[in-house]
GROMACS .gro file of C-alpha atoms in nm:
model
  237
    1MET     CA    1   0.597   5.244   6.612
    2ILE     CA    2   0.766   4.901   6.624
    3GLU     CA    3   0.729   4.653   6.345
    4PHE     CA    4   0.874   4.303   6.293
    5ASN     CA    5   0.827   4.186   5.941
    6HIS     CA    6   0.902   3.822   5.869
    7VAL     CA    7   1.232   3.824   6.078
    8SER     CA    8   1.435   3.525   6.078
    9LYS     CA    9   1.775   3.466   6.242
   10VAL     CA   10   1.996   3.160   6.176
   11TYR     CA   11   2.310   3.081   6.373
   12LYS     CA   12   2.511   2.823   6.177
   13GLU     CA   13   2.233   2.546   6.161
   14VAL     CA   14   2.019   2.673   6.452
   15LYS     CA   15   1.724   2.896   6.354
   16ALA     CA   16   1.683   3.128   6.661
   17LEU     CA   17   1.399   3.314   6.493
   18ASP     CA   18   1.155   3.183   6.227
   19ASP     CA   19   0.949   3.426   6.029
   20VAL     CA   20   0.857   3.651   6.331
   21SER     CA   21   0.598   3.929   6.258
   22PHE     CA   22   0.417   4.169   6.495
   23THR     CA   23   0.369   4.536   6.566
   24VAL     CA   24   0.364   4.759   6.881
   25GLY     CA   25   0.158   5.073   6.859
   26ALA     CA   26   0.191   5.403   7.046
   27GLY     CA   27   0.031   5.417   7.383
   28SER     CA   28   0.044   5.041   7.446
   29VAL     CA   29   0.238   4.774   7.632
   30THR     CA   30   0.314   4.455   7.443
   31ALA     CA   31   0.457   4.157   7.630
   32PHE     CA   32   0.691   3.933   7.438
   33LEU     CA   33   0.632   3.623   7.614
   34GLY     CA   34   0.804   3.275   7.614
   35PRO     CA   35   1.042   3.051   7.817
   36ASN     CA   36   1.415   3.115   7.837
   37GLY     CA   37   1.573   3.033   7.501
   38ALA     CA   38   1.259   3.100   7.298
   39GLY     CA   39   1.428   3.383   7.089
   40LYS     CA   40   1.304   3.688   7.270
   41SER     CA   41   1.638   3.856   7.340
   42THR     CA   42   1.753   3.781   6.986
   43ALA     CA   43   1.450   3.957   6.846
   44LEU     CA   44   1.498   4.261   7.071
   45ARG     CA   45   1.872   4.283   6.978
   46ILE     CA   46   1.787   4.278   6.617
   47LEU     CA   47   1.541   4.552   6.669
   48VAL     CA   48   1.796   4.783   6.820
   49GLY     CA   49   2.078   4.706   6.582
   50LEU     CA   50   2.288   4.481   6.811
   51SER     CA   51   2.240   4.180   6.578
   52ARG     CA   52   2.158   4.142   6.211
   53ALA     CA   53   1.855   3.947   6.090
   54THR     CA   54   1.921   3.676   5.840
   55SER     CA   55   1.599   3.778   5.657
   56GLY     CA   56   1.311   4.016   5.722
   57SER     CA   57   1.322   4.353   5.889
   58ALA     CA   58   1.259   4.511   6.226
   59THR     CA   59   1.194   4.882   6.234
   60VAL     CA   60   1.116   5.165   6.483
   61PHE     CA   61   0.929   5.466   6.354
   62GLY     CA   62   0.935   5.316   6.020
   63ARG     CA   63   1.315   5.292   5.997
   64ALA     CA   64   1.596   5.077   6.110
   65TYR     CA   65   1.732   5.172   6.443
   66ALA     CA   66   2.079   5.275   6.294
   67GLU     CA   67   1.907   5.503   6.053
   68LEU     CA   68   1.719   5.708   6.320
   69ASP     CA   69   1.827   6.055   6.403
   70GLY     CA   70   1.944   6.051   6.767
   71PRO     CA   71   1.827   5.694   6.826
   72ALA     CA   72   1.915   5.692   7.200
   73HIS     CA   73   1.672   5.991   7.244
   74ARG     CA   74   1.389   5.818   7.059
   75VAL     CA   75   1.434   5.455   7.177
   76GLY     CA   76   1.513   5.359   7.533
   77THR     CA   77   1.657   5.009   7.583
   78MET     CA   78   1.746   4.791   7.880
   79PHE     CA   79   1.919   4.468   7.832
   80ALA     CA   80   2.195   4.330   8.064
   81PRO     CA   81   2.147   4.440   8.430
   82ASN     CA   82   2.524   4.386   8.472
   83ALA     CA   83   2.630   4.623   8.201
   84TYR     CA   84   2.736   4.895   8.445
   85HIS     CA   85   3.085   4.943   8.576
   86PRO     CA   86   3.087   4.780   8.914
   87GLY     CA   87   3.314   5.037   9.066
   88ARG     CA   88   3.098   5.343   8.974
   89THR     CA   89   2.798   5.460   9.162
   90GLY     CA   90   2.454   5.442   9.018
   91ARG     CA   91   2.452   5.824   8.986
   92GLU     CA   92   2.785   5.824   8.814
   93SER     CA   93   2.667   5.564   8.564
   94LEU     CA   94   2.362   5.781   8.481
   95THR     CA   95   2.548   6.108   8.476
   96LEU     CA   96   2.788   5.958   8.209
   97GLY     CA   97   2.474   5.852   8.016
   98ALA     CA   98   2.326   6.203   8.043
   99MET     CA   99   2.652   6.361   7.927
  100THR     CA  100   2.667   6.126   7.632
  101LEU     CA  101   2.311   6.231   7.530
  102GLY     CA  102   2.384   6.595   7.587
  103LEU     CA  103   2.121   6.618   7.866
  104PRO     CA  104   2.141   6.838   8.178
  105ARG     CA  105   2.243   6.671   8.505
  106ARG     CA  106   1.911   6.747   8.666
  107ARG     CA  107   1.773   6.477   8.441
  108VAL     CA  108   1.963   6.220   8.651
  109ASP     CA  109   1.767   6.321   8.959
  110GLU     CA  110   1.453   6.305   8.760
  111VAL     CA  111   1.500   5.942   8.647
  112LEU     CA  112   1.616   5.838   8.981
  113ASP     CA  113   1.292   5.962   9.130
  114LEU     CA  114   1.097   5.788   8.853
  115VAL     CA  115   1.255   5.456   8.940
  116GLY     CA  116   1.255   5.494   9.314
  117LEU     CA  117   1.629   5.484   9.373
  118THR     CA  118   1.699   5.700   9.678
  119HIS     CA  119   1.980   5.965   9.706
  120ARG     CA  120   2.172   5.727   9.936
  121GLU     CA  121   2.122   5.427   9.703
  122SER     CA  122   2.235   5.633   9.404
  123ARG     CA  123   2.569   5.708   9.587
  124ARG     CA  124   2.650   5.338   9.634
  125VAL     CA  125   2.876   5.162   9.394
  126VAL     CA  126   2.692   4.925   9.151
  127LYS     CA  127   2.876   4.609   9.266
  128GLY     CA  128   2.684   4.651   9.588
  129TYR     CA  129   2.349   4.669   9.419
  130SER     CA  130   2.091   4.381   9.440
  131LEU     CA  131   1.953   4.255   9.106
  132GLY     CA  132   1.641   4.446   9.163
  133MET     CA  133   1.831   4.777   9.215
  134ARG     CA  134   2.033   4.699   8.899
  135GLN     CA  135   1.702   4.664   8.715
  136ARG     CA  136   1.578   4.997   8.839
  137LEU     CA  137   1.910   5.152   8.730
  138GLY     CA  138   1.867   5.004   8.386
  139VAL     CA  139   1.518   5.146   8.354
  140ALA     CA  140   1.646   5.484   8.468
  141HIS     CA  141   1.905   5.479   8.201
  142ALA     CA  142   1.655   5.376   7.936
  143LEU     CA  143   1.437   5.672   8.033
  144LEU     CA  144   1.716   5.941   8.024
  145GLY     CA  145   1.632   6.079   7.675
  146ARG     CA  146   1.248   6.078   7.731
  147PRO     CA  147   1.207   5.822   7.453
  148GLY     CA  148   0.881   5.752   7.266
  149VAL     CA  149   0.969   5.377   7.252
  150LEU     CA  150   1.093   5.155   7.530
  151VAL     CA  151   1.248   4.820   7.471
  152LEU     CA  152   1.306   4.617   7.795
  153ASP     CA  153   1.453   4.262   7.815
  154GLU     CA  154   1.308   4.100   8.132
  155PRO     CA  155   1.254   4.415   8.339
  156GLY     CA  156   1.092   4.221   8.622
  157ASN     CA  157   1.383   4.000   8.704
  158GLY     CA  158   1.504   4.033   9.067
  159LEU     CA  159   1.208   4.261   9.168
  160ASP     CA  160   1.010   4.166   9.475
  161PRO     CA  161   0.629   4.197   9.474
  162GLN     CA  162   0.639   4.556   9.563
  163GLY     CA  163   0.896   4.622   9.293
  164MET     CA  164   0.684   4.441   9.047
  165ARG     CA  165   0.377   4.660   9.132
  166TRP     CA  166   0.601   4.958   9.087
  167MET     CA  167   0.722   4.844   8.746
  168ARG     CA  168   0.367   4.770   8.628
  169GLY     CA  169   0.248   5.126   8.740
  170LEU     CA  170   0.549   5.292   8.569
  171LEU     CA  171   0.511   5.103   8.234
  172ARG     CA  172   0.123   5.163   8.233
  173GLY     CA  173   0.187   5.533   8.307
  174LEU     CA  174   0.437   5.565   8.021
  175ALA     CA  175   0.210   5.393   7.780
  176ASP     CA  176  -0.093   5.599   7.880
  177SER     CA  177   0.124   5.914   7.802
  178GLY     CA  178   0.182   5.776   7.438
  179CYS     CA  179   0.499   5.565   7.479
  180ALA     CA  180   0.519   5.229   7.286
  181VAL     CA  181   0.653   4.970   7.539
  182LEU     CA  182   0.787   4.636   7.431
  183LEU     CA  183   0.899   4.408   7.709
  184SER     CA  184   1.018   4.043   7.709
  185SER     CA  185   0.924   3.814   7.990
  186HIS     CA  186   0.906   3.450   8.079
  187LEU     CA  187   0.661   3.522   8.353
  188LEU     CA  188   0.293   3.479   8.252
  189HIS     CA  189   0.154   3.664   8.549
  190GLU     CA  190   0.372   3.970   8.478
  191ALA     CA  191   0.231   3.983   8.119
  192GLU     CA  192  -0.129   3.951   8.224
  193GLU     CA  193  -0.094   4.223   8.483
  194VAL     CA  194   0.042   4.498   8.254
  195ALA     CA  195   0.012   4.410   7.877
  196ASP     CA  196  -0.245   4.538   7.635
  197ARG     CA  197  -0.127   4.279   7.385
  198VAL     CA  198   0.074   3.955   7.414
  199VAL     CA  199   0.300   3.788   7.167
  200VAL     CA  200   0.370   3.427   7.256
  201VAL     CA  201   0.694   3.282   7.113
  202GLY     CA  202   0.846   2.932   7.134
  203ARG     CA  203   1.150   2.790   6.951
  204GLY     CA  204   1.178   3.109   6.761
  205ARG     CA  205   0.824   3.116   6.619
  206VAL     CA  206   0.521   3.320   6.702
  207LEU     CA  207   0.261   3.073   6.837
  208ALA     CA  208  -0.009   3.320   6.932
  209GLN     CA  209  -0.072   3.698   6.948
  210GLY     CA  210  -0.350   3.931   7.030
  211THR     CA  211  -0.513   4.114   7.317
  212MET     CA  212  -0.559   3.935   7.655
  213ASP     CA  213  -0.928   3.888   7.569
  214GLU     CA  214  -0.858   3.748   7.233
  215LEU     CA  215  -0.599   3.489   7.362
  216ASN     CA  216  -0.836   3.389   7.644
  217ARG     CA  217  -1.134   3.329   7.419
  218GLY     CA  218  -1.186   2.962   7.377
  219ARG     CA  219  -0.839   2.863   7.483
  220THR     CA  220  -0.688   3.019   7.784
  221LEU     CA  221  -0.343   3.193   7.776
  222GLU     CA  222  -0.251   2.975   8.081
  223GLN     CA  223  -0.306   2.657   7.871
  224THR     CA  224  -0.111   2.799   7.578
  225PHE     CA  225   0.183   2.887   7.810
  226PHE     CA  226   0.172   2.555   7.978
  227ASP     CA  227   0.185   2.379   7.651
  228LEU     CA  228   0.475   2.594   7.537
  229THR     CA  229   0.681   2.529   7.852
  230ALA     CA  230   0.601   2.167   7.827
  231GLY     CA  231   0.769   2.158   7.486
  232ALA     CA  232   0.476   2.190   7.253
  233ASP     CA  233   0.581   2.317   6.910
  234ARG     CA  234   0.260   2.402   6.723
  235SER     CA  235   0.054   2.697   6.637
  236VAL     CA  236  -0.218   2.798   6.894
  237ALA     CA  237  -0.561   2.912   6.797
   0.00000   0.00000   0.00000
């Protein structure tokens, strides 16, 4: 469903991504794990056509995002939680999204229920939302078109423990229904709780990837992540 094939990205003399390759299959959650500045957001932006790779390719359903028919229906994305007009209500923001996608307005109520935003909360203007509420709104927008692929950048930011449990349950349910979920995170615990596979990235390079069992065999994922956040820059077995 998702494939990164030797993707590199260079900004002037800075290599933000260095030969990144991994795949995300249908019915699975893959956590793209690394500290802030590791290159996670750059990779996701390349995947959905917001940035161009210097070399290599990133595809969804075997094609570049821009080449998909109705890409917003097939790929749900969430990036900046502050992307919504602060003077509009959450419901208005979702309604505009539904209209753009040619969806009936009842879909707005469906996704609001999915993400746990109440009727009263949906009528509040976005500038009054907490970060956690903005995250829920972003996930709701990503789900409008009933996509087969979800690409979420740090979806757990701003969520309290109850919100984190809700997020894990939602993503697990979507994957179990056949969706391919790729989420970036700098929180190891978040990845361990929900991911089928983990891709660990540091300084733009993939340092380790595999299932949780594979990464915890012989060398713990916790130690790998500790080395990464401490500044280690080497491949991990």
